[in-house]
Amino acid sequence: MKRILERIVELLLTISGAITTIVILLIVVFLFREGLGLFQSSNVEKGYCLCVNTENTVLQLTPFQIKQIFDEEIDNWEKLGGPDEEIVVFRFSDSFLDSYSEEELGKNLEFLPEKLGEVIRGTPGIIAYLPVQYQPINQRGVRILQDGKIKLSDFLGGSEWIPTATPSPQFGVLPLILGTLWVSLFAILIALPLGLGVAIYLSELAGEQMRKILKPAIELLAGIPSVVYGFFGLVIIVPLIQKGFHLPVGETAFAGSIILAIMALPTIITVAEDAMQTTPQAMREASLALGANHWQTIYKVIIPYSISGISAAVVLGIGRAIGETMAVLMVTGNAAVIPHSLFEPVRTIPATIAAELGEAPSGGPHYQALFMLGCILFLITLVVSISAEIISKNKSQAKGI
Amino acid sequence: MIEAKNVNFYYGNFQALKDISMVMDDHTVTAFIGPSGCGKSTFLRLFNRMNELIANTRLTGECLVNGENIYQKSIDVTELRKKIGMVFQKPNPFPQSIFENVAYGLRVDGVKDKHFIKQRVEESLVSAALWNEVKDKLKKSAFELSGGQQQRLCIARALAISPSIILMDEPASALDPISTSKIEDLIHVLKKDYTIVIVTHNMQQAARVSDKTGFFMLGTLIEYNDTRKMFLNPEKEETQNYITGRFG
Ligand SMILES: Nc1ncnc2c1ncn2[C@@H]1O[C@H](COP(=O)(O)OP(=O)(O)OP(=O)(O)O)[C@@H](O)[C@H]1O
Ligand SMILES: [Mg+2]
């Protein structure tokens, strides 16, 4: 009877373990499946195409080149490897229709493609942005530009994130990655020394009374919702930074870092403190009995002994910083530009996902790009925890654990 | 010479030691025996001021080492502990290599001379009868050693800083008979150079290794005498009862 019960419990535990693992795997698979669709989608907005004159030798354009052309940042085909010809940008619009009479275009605009073809034929440097249903197919002098796919290099290497740009949305993720790393890096630089310091104080130096008050208070801080932190940041820290550094706006990477540091502190402190508390009393006594003072005992015995717990604290802290959404969204100004200093607005990956997922049409490139951002976030956190694992392993091997 | 004069010790309101006075001579092995909870460890730990780590404790009377009160203000407690080594009941090596465990006391003392450290580590391991077993794996973790080896490592660690006194709190209680006898042999050898105080629950062990024995009960020192006399012909009835296993 007892054996059967044990078997059942064993089975249940195995099943729940398996289910958890499978669910996590499925989430990752789903994330990547949705995200990777991005690289199947065209780099021109859906339902539109780009046409050029047949004399033009340029066969394909990257999303960024298209954007530069239509923003008139590139004005000659020569720069794109084509003939020395000034670029003429043509956007299809109602005013174009107005310049023809109804007979010329036909009742159902059936002659419109022909007219468009004429225009393209007559202008060697033209690039025309047209709805697909009016594209001049099989007309002399007109070539429809090959439909390029969004490439991984456009995504990872692109420095502009403008998902709503026409004719070619820009999914350059660089500013977002850098924004995330930038904000998180400084958050960790602030939070780590502070957090470990407080953990050491709490675990080794504070009196019984002090610890009884401080520890629950800090644990309480960990439970405050991030919007509240964001609000606090917006009302207090942002104006302080603006005044303190004489900036045009206070919503900067720095504000984000400070808020993140404040948010990561309770996690770092409690996890690291718990780890240090697990150092056996015998270990401390052994150190002190050999004539070591309090500090030597802390850094030669207690920290090495609890190093794996401390690195867990670090990873959790970094994880919190990298993944945090709301508070950062509220205080960093959300400008998707590559940051050059701490005192500029930036935008992080989670903030982007949170802000844009609602307005991105499901299944479209924008939607897929946001999923891809999720994948990148996942990879970043993966790298962080793996490297923390390796570091703590090396450390403990060196120490002989 | 170690001396206690009218020592009383309190954990909060609980009096663990009651008016204890005794003298332990240099280059002798003194054993403390007595039923569990009678205050042997508490008394032993007074002499390297380990009890200070426990909150809410109070000491009256005097503890003297070589005639000096070790609780007076001018005493630097870390310096004191360098002169008085301690071996604990359970082996408690640091999470470091074997070499670093033994070198620990020297390093925290600020010794930088690598050659000297190496030499001292080897000497200590030889004295602790461990050298032959570990000389090829000094870089390995101390946790890879057996319990008995770990305890001898802890003894080597205590010897490395050349103390003059070694306090041992049941150093063999967690060990098998072979490891135990190795440690007892070690105590015999170390006696030449060190003053040793050892707490033990093992009566035969006390009889084998010590020159003098103190018998404690409920915080008082019942009898303190030459070991031989104590075990053959004790003065107090309580001692007789305890030694013959009839206490209570
Ligand atoms: N940290 C402490 N706080 C409060 N009371 C303590 C503390 N340590 C020991 N005591 C008490 O003091 C008394 C003496 O303890 P001690 O550890 O010195 O006994 P012992 O003789 O070494 O016993 P054992 O042989 O079991 O090791 C015991 O009654 C114990 O309950
Ligand atoms: Mg004891």
XYZ file of C-alpha atoms and ligand atoms in Angstrom:
681
model
C 0.000 0.000 0.000
C 2.693 2.423 1.042
C 4.752 1.459 -1.967
C 1.907 2.234 -4.316
C 1.439 5.631 -2.699
C 5.117 6.376 -3.087
C 4.930 5.331 -6.727
C 1.999 7.655 -7.341
C 3.710 10.608 -5.696
C 6.838 9.870 -7.695
C 4.821 9.742 -10.893
C 3.040 13.009 -10.122
C 6.328 14.762 -9.458
C 7.802 13.452 -12.694
C 4.755 14.524 -14.647
C 4.684 18.026 -13.200
C 8.397 18.383 -13.897
C 7.920 17.230 -17.466
C 4.962 19.521 -18.036
C 6.828 22.539 -16.733
C 9.797 21.797 -18.960
C 7.603 21.275 -21.995
C 5.648 24.470 -21.391
C 8.829 26.490 -21.111
C 10.183 24.913 -24.282
C 6.935 25.583 -26.091
C 7.007 29.222 -25.079
C 10.507 29.575 -26.486
C 9.541 27.746 -29.676
C 6.450 29.920 -30.061
C 8.481 33.070 -29.532
C 10.966 32.133 -32.205
C 8.365 30.791 -34.626
C 6.383 34.014 -34.520
C 9.502 36.131 -34.640
C 11.289 34.346 -37.467
C 8.340 35.052 -39.772
C 9.782 38.541 -39.997
C 12.464 37.290 -42.349
C 9.810 35.943 -44.727
C 8.108 39.278 -45.094
C 8.761 41.766 -47.838
C 10.714 44.880 -47.126
C 8.095 47.009 -48.835
C 4.789 47.682 -47.192
C 2.172 45.066 -48.002
C -0.007 45.837 -51.054
C 2.543 48.153 -52.605
C 5.464 47.808 -54.940
C 8.379 49.830 -56.232
C 8.970 50.417 -59.942
C 11.924 51.867 -61.813
C 12.890 52.643 -65.372
C 14.452 49.728 -67.279
C 17.583 51.780 -67.872
C 18.204 51.625 -64.171
C 20.573 48.777 -63.331
C 19.793 48.606 -59.612
C 18.057 45.293 -58.973
C 17.353 45.290 -55.276
C 17.288 47.713 -52.371
C 17.615 47.182 -48.645
C 14.950 48.648 -46.358
C 17.386 51.251 -45.167
C 18.289 52.290 -48.730
C 14.614 52.611 -49.566
C 14.111 54.791 -46.550
C 17.059 56.976 -47.475
C 15.748 57.355 -51.018
C 12.290 58.392 -49.915
C 13.699 60.686 -47.232
C 15.809 62.196 -50.016
C 18.996 61.446 -48.171
C 20.293 59.700 -51.301
C 19.696 61.650 -54.471
C 21.648 59.786 -57.148
C 21.449 56.172 -58.365
C 25.203 56.130 -58.631
C 25.442 55.828 -54.852
C 23.462 52.616 -55.017
C 25.545 51.101 -57.783
C 23.319 52.285 -60.615
C 23.758 54.814 -63.457
C 24.653 58.428 -62.832
C 21.108 59.644 -62.734
C 19.297 61.869 -60.308
C 16.679 60.005 -58.307
C 13.116 61.151 -58.829
C 10.786 59.987 -56.086
C 7.233 59.308 -57.185
C 4.492 58.584 -54.670
C 1.137 57.578 -56.023
C -1.512 60.045 -54.882
C -4.920 61.497 -55.718
C -3.358 64.556 -57.278
C -1.829 62.291 -59.892
C -5.301 61.021 -60.729
C -6.603 64.562 -60.956
C -4.149 65.441 -63.687
C -5.939 63.040 -66.044
C -9.502 63.118 -67.274
C -11.961 60.342 -66.557
C -11.871 59.052 -70.149
C -8.131 58.818 -70.128
C -8.164 56.621 -67.021
C -11.249 54.601 -67.845
C -14.269 53.980 -65.702
C -12.609 51.609 -63.292
C -9.181 53.137 -63.661
C -8.335 50.309 -66.061
C -5.934 52.553 -68.003
C -4.157 53.845 -64.884
C -1.312 51.275 -65.029
C -0.635 52.358 -68.620
C -0.443 56.013 -67.609
C 1.866 55.175 -64.715
C 3.985 53.163 -67.133
C 4.264 56.211 -69.393
C 5.507 58.335 -66.542
C 8.076 55.759 -65.513
C 9.216 55.236 -69.081
C 9.683 58.968 -69.492
C 11.758 59.499 -66.371
C 14.999 57.467 -66.269
C 15.761 58.323 -62.636
C 12.357 57.545 -61.279
C 11.422 55.286 -58.392
C 7.677 54.888 -58.075
C 5.824 53.694 -55.019
C 2.545 52.203 -56.234
C -0.374 50.106 -55.031
C 0.021 46.581 -56.438
C -3.312 46.656 -58.267
C -2.113 49.562 -60.459
C 1.373 48.258 -61.139
C 2.295 48.554 -64.820
C 2.967 44.901 -65.634
C 4.756 43.925 -68.826
C 5.160 47.457 -70.077
C 8.075 48.633 -72.081
C 10.593 50.636 -70.081
C 9.166 49.635 -66.733
C 10.755 47.258 -64.278
C 9.118 46.257 -61.053
C 11.773 46.051 -58.371
C 12.342 42.602 -57.010
C 10.578 42.112 -53.735
C 13.415 41.864 -51.209
C 12.961 40.075 -47.947
C 13.910 41.634 -44.653
C 17.275 40.176 -43.808
C 18.819 39.308 -40.459
C 21.519 41.875 -41.147
C 18.880 44.577 -41.706
C 17.374 43.628 -38.384
C 20.458 43.234 -36.227
C 22.589 45.836 -37.947
C 19.940 48.448 -38.650
C 20.255 51.615 -36.673
C 16.699 52.878 -37.110
C 13.544 51.573 -35.571
C 10.579 53.118 -37.426
C 8.001 50.341 -37.823
C 5.449 52.645 -39.452
C 7.724 54.187 -42.068
C 6.537 53.994 -45.698
C 7.290 52.582 -48.143
C 9.689 50.443 -46.132
C 9.281 50.019 -42.381
C 12.572 50.152 -40.489
C 13.246 47.350 -38.060
C 16.798 48.193 -37.039
C 17.124 46.786 -33.562
C 20.508 48.231 -32.700
C 19.247 51.317 -30.844
C 16.924 49.167 -28.764
C 19.573 46.610 -27.857
C 22.046 49.326 -27.015
C 19.384 51.214 -25.088
C 18.588 48.125 -23.051
C 22.211 47.272 -22.355
C 23.093 50.872 -21.649
C 20.352 51.387 -19.092
C 20.886 47.963 -17.519
C 24.647 48.294 -17.364
C 24.526 51.490 -15.366
C 21.712 50.174 -13.233
C 23.883 47.207 -12.318
C 26.933 49.388 -11.773
C 24.900 51.327 -9.234
C 22.992 48.443 -7.696
C 25.709 45.821 -7.369
C 28.148 47.532 -5.020
C 25.320 49.066 -3.044
C 23.376 45.826 -2.824
C 26.338 43.678 -1.850
C 27.399 46.321 0.648
C 24.011 46.330 2.300
C 23.895 42.527 2.212
C 27.255 42.327 3.977
C 26.143 44.935 6.480
C 22.896 43.122 7.199
C 24.444 39.701 7.419
C 27.659 40.455 9.275
C 27.602 43.830 10.931
C 24.073 44.850 11.820
C 22.808 44.097 15.276
C 19.977 41.671 15.850
C 17.509 44.511 16.354
C 18.552 46.357 13.209
C 18.265 43.249 11.079
C 14.822 42.472 12.419
C 13.607 45.830 11.162
C 15.596 46.195 7.950
C 15.170 42.771 6.419
C 11.355 42.733 6.213
C 11.380 46.346 5.090
C 13.674 45.498 2.182
C 11.656 42.417 1.298
C 8.588 44.612 1.234
C 10.269 46.890 -1.314
C 10.658 43.944 -3.673
C 6.911 43.559 -3.776
C 6.005 47.068 -4.854
C 4.572 47.064 -8.404
C 6.863 48.569 -10.981
C 4.382 51.243 -12.074
C 4.726 52.705 -8.620
C 8.479 52.869 -9.040
C 7.944 54.383 -12.461
C 5.635 56.996 -11.028
C 8.108 57.783 -8.294
C 10.814 58.110 -10.928
C 8.693 60.351 -13.096
C 7.702 62.679 -10.289
C 10.927 62.812 -8.275
C 13.949 61.522 -10.132
C 13.254 62.878 -13.608
C 12.858 66.504 -12.470
C 15.871 66.144 -10.181
C 18.036 64.968 -13.068
C 16.725 67.683 -15.338
C 17.525 70.400 -12.810
C 20.690 68.835 -11.461
C 22.353 68.414 -14.852
C 20.648 71.336 -16.622
C 19.150 69.125 -19.309
C 16.357 69.964 -21.745
C 14.483 66.854 -20.599
C 14.913 64.702 -17.528
C 13.651 61.523 -19.159
C 17.019 59.956 -19.837
C 18.885 56.684 -19.713
C 20.257 57.848 -16.381
C 16.792 58.161 -14.868
C 16.056 54.637 -16.099
C 19.264 53.314 -14.589
C 18.514 54.841 -11.210
C 14.989 53.476 -11.122
C 16.179 50.052 -12.214
C 18.923 50.102 -9.617
C 16.394 50.919 -6.919
C 14.184 48.118 -8.157
C 16.977 45.558 -8.384
C 18.376 46.392 -4.939
C 15.881 44.464 -2.801
C 16.408 41.316 -4.872
C 20.176 41.582 -4.766
C 20.217 42.360 -1.061
C 17.884 39.611 0.096
C 19.329 36.865 -2.086
C 22.936 37.760 -1.281
C 22.168 38.143 2.414
C 20.461 34.770 2.552
C 23.481 33.243 0.847
C 25.884 34.752 3.369
C 23.723 33.618 6.239
C 24.192 30.038 5.121
C 27.904 30.212 5.948
C 28.234 27.852 8.896
C 29.087 29.409 12.235
C 31.909 26.861 12.467
C 33.519 28.421 9.405
C 33.451 31.895 10.898
C 34.791 30.624 14.201
C 37.586 28.752 12.462
C 38.651 31.923 10.707
C 38.493 34.096 13.802
C 40.292 31.463 15.862
C 43.215 31.730 13.444
C 43.574 35.398 14.231
C 41.644 36.768 11.261
C 39.683 39.906 11.939
C 36.096 40.484 11.001
C 36.828 41.874 7.530
C 39.278 39.169 6.619
C 36.697 36.616 7.646
C 34.105 38.293 5.461
C 36.106 38.422 2.278
C 38.227 35.317 2.687
C 35.624 32.925 4.038
C 32.071 34.178 3.942
C 32.071 35.600 0.422
C 33.846 32.612 -1.160
C 31.559 30.260 0.716
C 28.428 32.003 -0.488
C 29.715 32.913 -3.950
C 27.177 30.835 -5.828
C 24.335 32.470 -3.917
C 25.863 35.880 -4.492
C 26.140 35.277 -8.214
C 22.534 34.151 -8.202
C 21.749 37.514 -6.653
C 23.677 39.247 -9.395
C 21.924 37.324 -12.160
C 18.511 37.960 -10.674
C 19.387 41.637 -10.318
C 20.576 41.903 -13.915
C 17.583 39.896 -15.079
C 15.270 42.263 -13.316
C 17.048 45.235 -14.856
C 17.058 43.876 -18.401
C 13.500 42.619 -18.361
C 11.872 45.480 -16.511
C 9.255 47.233 -18.616
C 6.864 49.667 -17.015
C 9.118 51.814 -14.893
C 11.647 52.169 -17.679
C 8.935 52.985 -20.186
C 7.848 55.799 -17.919
C 11.175 57.508 -17.271
C 13.525 56.995 -20.216
C 11.851 59.187 -22.813
C 11.524 56.337 -25.326
C 13.524 57.706 -28.193
C 14.725 54.870 -30.377
C 18.126 56.310 -31.116
C 21.534 54.896 -30.439
C 22.579 56.381 -27.092
C 25.798 58.353 -26.886
C 25.617 59.426 -23.280
C 23.701 58.667 -20.128
C 21.830 61.914 -20.413
C 19.862 61.199 -23.550
C 16.474 59.612 -23.917
C 16.705 55.948 -24.855
C 14.339 53.128 -25.441
C 14.665 49.579 -24.212
C 13.470 46.341 -25.755
C 10.784 45.530 -23.173
C 9.458 49.075 -23.272
C 9.196 48.876 -27.060
C 7.301 45.611 -26.935
C 4.919 46.917 -24.314
C 4.306 50.182 -26.106
C 3.863 48.833 -29.637
C 2.359 45.378 -29.429
C -1.118 46.815 -29.063
C -0.942 48.784 -32.277
C 0.905 46.244 -34.411
C -1.475 44.303 -36.686
C -1.349 40.655 -35.714
C 0.792 38.556 -38.049
C 2.288 41.552 -39.847
C 5.983 42.353 -40.023
C 5.763 44.829 -37.151
C 4.155 42.196 -34.949
C 6.786 39.669 -35.958
C 9.547 42.149 -35.346
C 8.272 42.657 -31.792
C 8.400 38.900 -31.256
C 11.930 38.912 -32.598
C 12.715 41.538 -29.974
C 11.378 39.112 -27.397
C 13.745 36.461 -28.745
C 16.669 38.836 -28.454
C 15.732 39.671 -24.885
C 15.564 35.970 -24.177
C 19.013 35.432 -25.683
C 20.504 38.312 -23.719
C 19.225 36.969 -20.415
C 20.390 33.503 -21.393
C 23.896 34.785 -22.051
C 23.901 36.660 -18.748
C 22.902 33.657 -16.696
C 25.232 31.285 -18.499
C 28.182 33.575 -18.024
C 27.298 34.069 -14.366
C 27.170 30.306 -14.026
C 30.586 29.952 -15.614
C 32.086 32.712 -13.505
C 30.796 31.304 -10.260
C 31.956 27.843 -11.236
C 35.446 29.070 -12.057
C 35.526 31.058 -8.855
C 34.530 28.139 -6.726
C 36.929 25.837 -8.525
C 39.745 28.247 -7.880
C 38.699 28.392 -4.263
C 38.500 24.639 -4.145
C 34.812 24.164 -3.474
C 50.772 28.732 31.858
C 47.034 29.066 31.745
C 45.111 30.088 34.804
C 41.464 30.650 35.699
C 40.630 32.590 38.841
C 37.087 32.447 40.219
C 35.555 32.318 36.769
C 31.798 32.658 36.429
C 30.178 32.722 33.028
C 26.609 33.498 32.047
C 24.574 32.961 28.883
C 21.922 35.586 29.535
C 20.555 34.618 32.920
C 21.845 31.082 32.749
C 25.046 30.519 34.676
C 27.110 28.020 32.709
C 30.309 28.186 34.791
C 30.427 28.505 38.559
C 33.454 29.823 40.378
C 36.122 27.865 38.560
C 39.761 28.193 39.486
C 42.535 26.060 38.034
C 46.061 26.186 36.639
C 47.276 24.382 33.513
C 51.016 24.029 33.145
C 53.123 24.518 30.055
C 53.939 21.476 27.931
C 51.301 19.352 29.518
C 48.115 17.906 28.151
C 45.098 18.749 30.258
C 41.847 16.916 29.605
C 38.359 18.129 30.523
C 35.759 15.476 31.052
C 32.191 15.584 32.288
C 28.631 14.950 31.223
C 27.159 16.753 28.258
C 26.170 20.349 28.947
C 28.411 20.722 31.981
C 30.324 23.641 30.506
C 33.554 22.106 29.186
C 33.343 23.811 25.805
C 32.267 27.061 27.370
C 35.275 26.989 29.677
C 37.680 26.053 26.896
C 36.401 28.789 24.625
C 37.054 31.413 27.274
C 40.777 31.159 26.592
C 40.695 32.318 22.998
C 37.761 34.603 23.722
C 35.467 32.722 21.359
C 32.492 33.183 23.649
C 32.527 36.861 22.830
C 30.919 36.022 19.510
C 27.757 35.041 21.339
C 25.420 37.855 22.265
C 24.284 38.390 25.840
C 27.111 36.695 27.653
C 28.912 37.831 30.783
C 32.139 36.821 32.453
C 33.419 37.511 35.944
C 36.744 36.463 37.404
C 40.048 36.330 35.561
C 41.518 34.284 32.750
C 45.286 34.530 32.640
C 47.743 33.337 30.031
C 51.349 33.559 31.122
C 50.258 35.767 33.974
C 48.426 38.259 31.799
C 44.691 38.805 32.009
C 43.521 38.147 28.472
C 40.312 40.075 28.986
C 41.948 43.382 29.837
C 41.367 46.268 27.465
C 44.910 46.476 26.139
C 44.771 42.931 24.697
C 44.364 42.690 20.925
C 42.057 39.743 20.501
C 43.357 38.794 17.027
C 46.923 38.729 18.371
C 45.743 36.627 21.289
C 44.105 34.116 18.965
C 47.275 33.821 16.932
C 49.010 32.595 20.071
C 46.212 30.265 21.105
C 45.116 27.860 18.423
C 41.856 25.992 18.435
C 40.637 22.741 16.931
C 36.903 22.238 16.837
C 34.692 19.252 17.390
C 33.687 18.914 13.755
C 36.335 19.351 11.087
C 35.673 22.767 9.558
C 38.075 23.384 6.676
C 37.551 26.474 4.550
C 36.116 26.157 1.031
C 39.630 26.449 -0.362
C 42.499 24.243 -1.384
C 44.401 22.149 1.120
C 47.381 24.446 0.788
C 45.341 27.606 1.274
C 43.664 26.160 4.348
C 46.994 25.719 6.065
C 48.336 29.026 4.781
C 45.242 30.902 5.946
C 46.578 32.022 9.347
C 49.825 33.230 7.799
C 48.039 35.136 5.080
C 45.673 36.934 7.415
C 48.698 37.747 9.525
C 50.078 39.609 6.517
C 52.887 37.191 5.644
C 53.825 37.701 1.984
C 57.001 35.637 1.662
C 55.911 32.791 -0.622
C 58.872 30.627 0.163
C 58.291 30.932 3.897
C 54.589 30.162 3.527
C 55.339 27.078 1.492
C 57.856 25.851 4.002
C 55.539 26.536 6.938
C 52.644 24.736 5.242
C 54.792 21.682 4.688
C 56.118 21.694 8.261
C 52.635 22.002 9.676
C 51.276 19.202 7.530
C 54.209 17.011 8.562
C 53.576 17.803 12.245
C 49.922 16.972 11.796
C 50.898 13.614 10.240
C 49.088 14.496 7.045
C 51.888 15.420 4.685
C 52.357 12.027 3.098
C 48.691 11.719 2.313
C 48.244 15.130 0.706
C 51.614 16.200 -0.640
C 50.565 15.395 -4.204
C 47.239 17.169 -4.068
C 47.826 20.385 -2.197
C 45.851 22.286 -4.812
C 42.803 20.084 -4.382
C 39.807 21.175 -2.390
C 39.984 20.466 1.311
C 36.504 19.001 1.030
C 37.896 16.089 -0.948
C 39.641 14.765 2.170
C 38.116 12.223 4.510
C 36.754 13.384 7.864
C 39.862 12.228 9.708
C 42.149 13.882 7.177
C 40.104 17.069 7.404
C 40.502 17.114 11.158
C 44.269 16.695 10.870
C 44.200 19.453 8.278
C 42.476 21.667 10.847
C 45.207 20.779 13.323
C 47.865 21.626 10.733
C 46.068 24.888 10.100
C 46.233 25.710 13.793
C 49.915 24.735 14.006
C 50.927 26.842 11.014
C 50.820 30.114 12.916
C 53.022 28.674 15.662
C 50.759 29.131 18.663
C 52.028 28.213 22.089
C 48.732 26.779 23.273
C 46.279 24.544 21.427
C 42.703 24.186 22.581
C 40.932 21.085 21.282
C 37.208 20.610 21.684
C 36.459 16.913 21.203
C 38.791 16.737 18.197
C 38.198 13.027 17.618
C 34.537 12.681 18.388
C 33.504 12.575 14.735
C 36.227 10.167 13.703
C 36.773 6.445 13.307
C 39.145 4.540 15.632
C 42.089 4.678 13.246
C 41.850 8.416 12.673
C 41.315 8.854 16.390
C 44.468 6.997 17.279
C 46.397 9.028 14.718
C 45.230 12.189 16.413
C 46.080 10.830 19.840
C 49.595 9.964 18.660
C 49.802 13.446 17.307
C 48.882 14.943 20.666
C 51.697 12.973 22.276
C 54.193 14.392 19.840
C 52.865 17.938 19.950
C 53.061 17.994 23.738
C 56.813 18.639 23.510
C 56.273 22.005 21.909
C 52.777 23.044 22.860
C 50.516 23.353 25.835
C 47.402 21.388 25.019
C 43.940 21.492 26.533
C 41.532 18.893 25.230
C 37.857 18.291 25.865
C 36.778 14.710 25.434
C 33.866 12.423 26.110
C 36.031 9.400 25.755
C 37.385 8.377 29.133
C 40.047 6.070 27.692
C 41.181 8.872 25.484
C 41.548 11.215 28.429
C 43.492 8.510 30.263
C 45.710 7.842 27.245
C 46.649 11.349 26.196
C 46.488 13.637 29.213
C 48.761 14.429 32.116
C 46.064 16.109 34.164
C 42.319 15.831 34.063
C 39.553 18.149 35.201
C 36.110 16.744 35.872
C 33.197 19.164 35.378
C 29.603 18.803 36.396
C 26.788 21.337 36.054
C 29.199 24.196 35.587
C 31.473 23.427 38.508
C 34.938 21.893 38.522
C 34.423 18.878 40.761
C 37.938 17.527 40.729
C 41.230 18.435 39.077
C 44.113 16.034 39.463
C 46.854 14.026 37.818
C 45.218 11.834 35.227
C 46.593 8.646 36.683
C 45.346 9.472 40.149
C 42.028 10.599 38.776
C 41.338 7.341 37.016
C 42.800 4.991 39.604
C 41.873 6.660 42.786
C 39.696 9.747 42.499
C 39.153 11.928 45.535
C 35.491 12.700 44.933
C 32.640 10.285 44.827
C 31.040 12.031 41.822
C 34.220 11.522 39.836
C 34.309 7.869 40.769
C 30.690 7.465 39.694
C 31.191 9.258 36.408
C 34.329 7.374 35.489
C 32.773 4.043 36.248
C 29.655 5.038 34.361
C 27.408 5.369 37.388
C 26.708 9.065 37.408
C 23.340 10.650 37.545
N 25.186 29.846 22.842
C 24.599 29.461 23.985
N 23.529 30.135 24.457
C 22.919 29.756 25.576
N 23.298 28.710 26.311
C 24.353 27.996 25.906
C 25.053 28.327 24.724
N 26.052 27.453 24.546
C 25.970 26.604 25.592
N 24.968 26.931 26.420
C 24.601 26.239 27.651
O 25.687 26.230 28.531
C 25.844 24.974 29.107
C 27.235 24.451 28.866
O 27.391 24.211 27.488
P 28.725 23.641 26.872
O 28.603 23.678 25.392
O 29.869 24.351 27.452
O 28.691 22.141 27.372
P 29.695 20.946 27.118
O 30.188 20.521 28.407
O 30.704 21.347 26.100
O 28.737 19.856 26.523
P 29.063 18.767 25.406
O 29.864 17.734 26.035
O 27.715 18.264 25.010
O 29.760 19.461 24.293
C 24.773 24.077 28.565
O 23.731 23.963 29.504
C 24.273 24.796 27.352
O 22.894 24.607 27.209
Mg 31.100 20.834 24.046
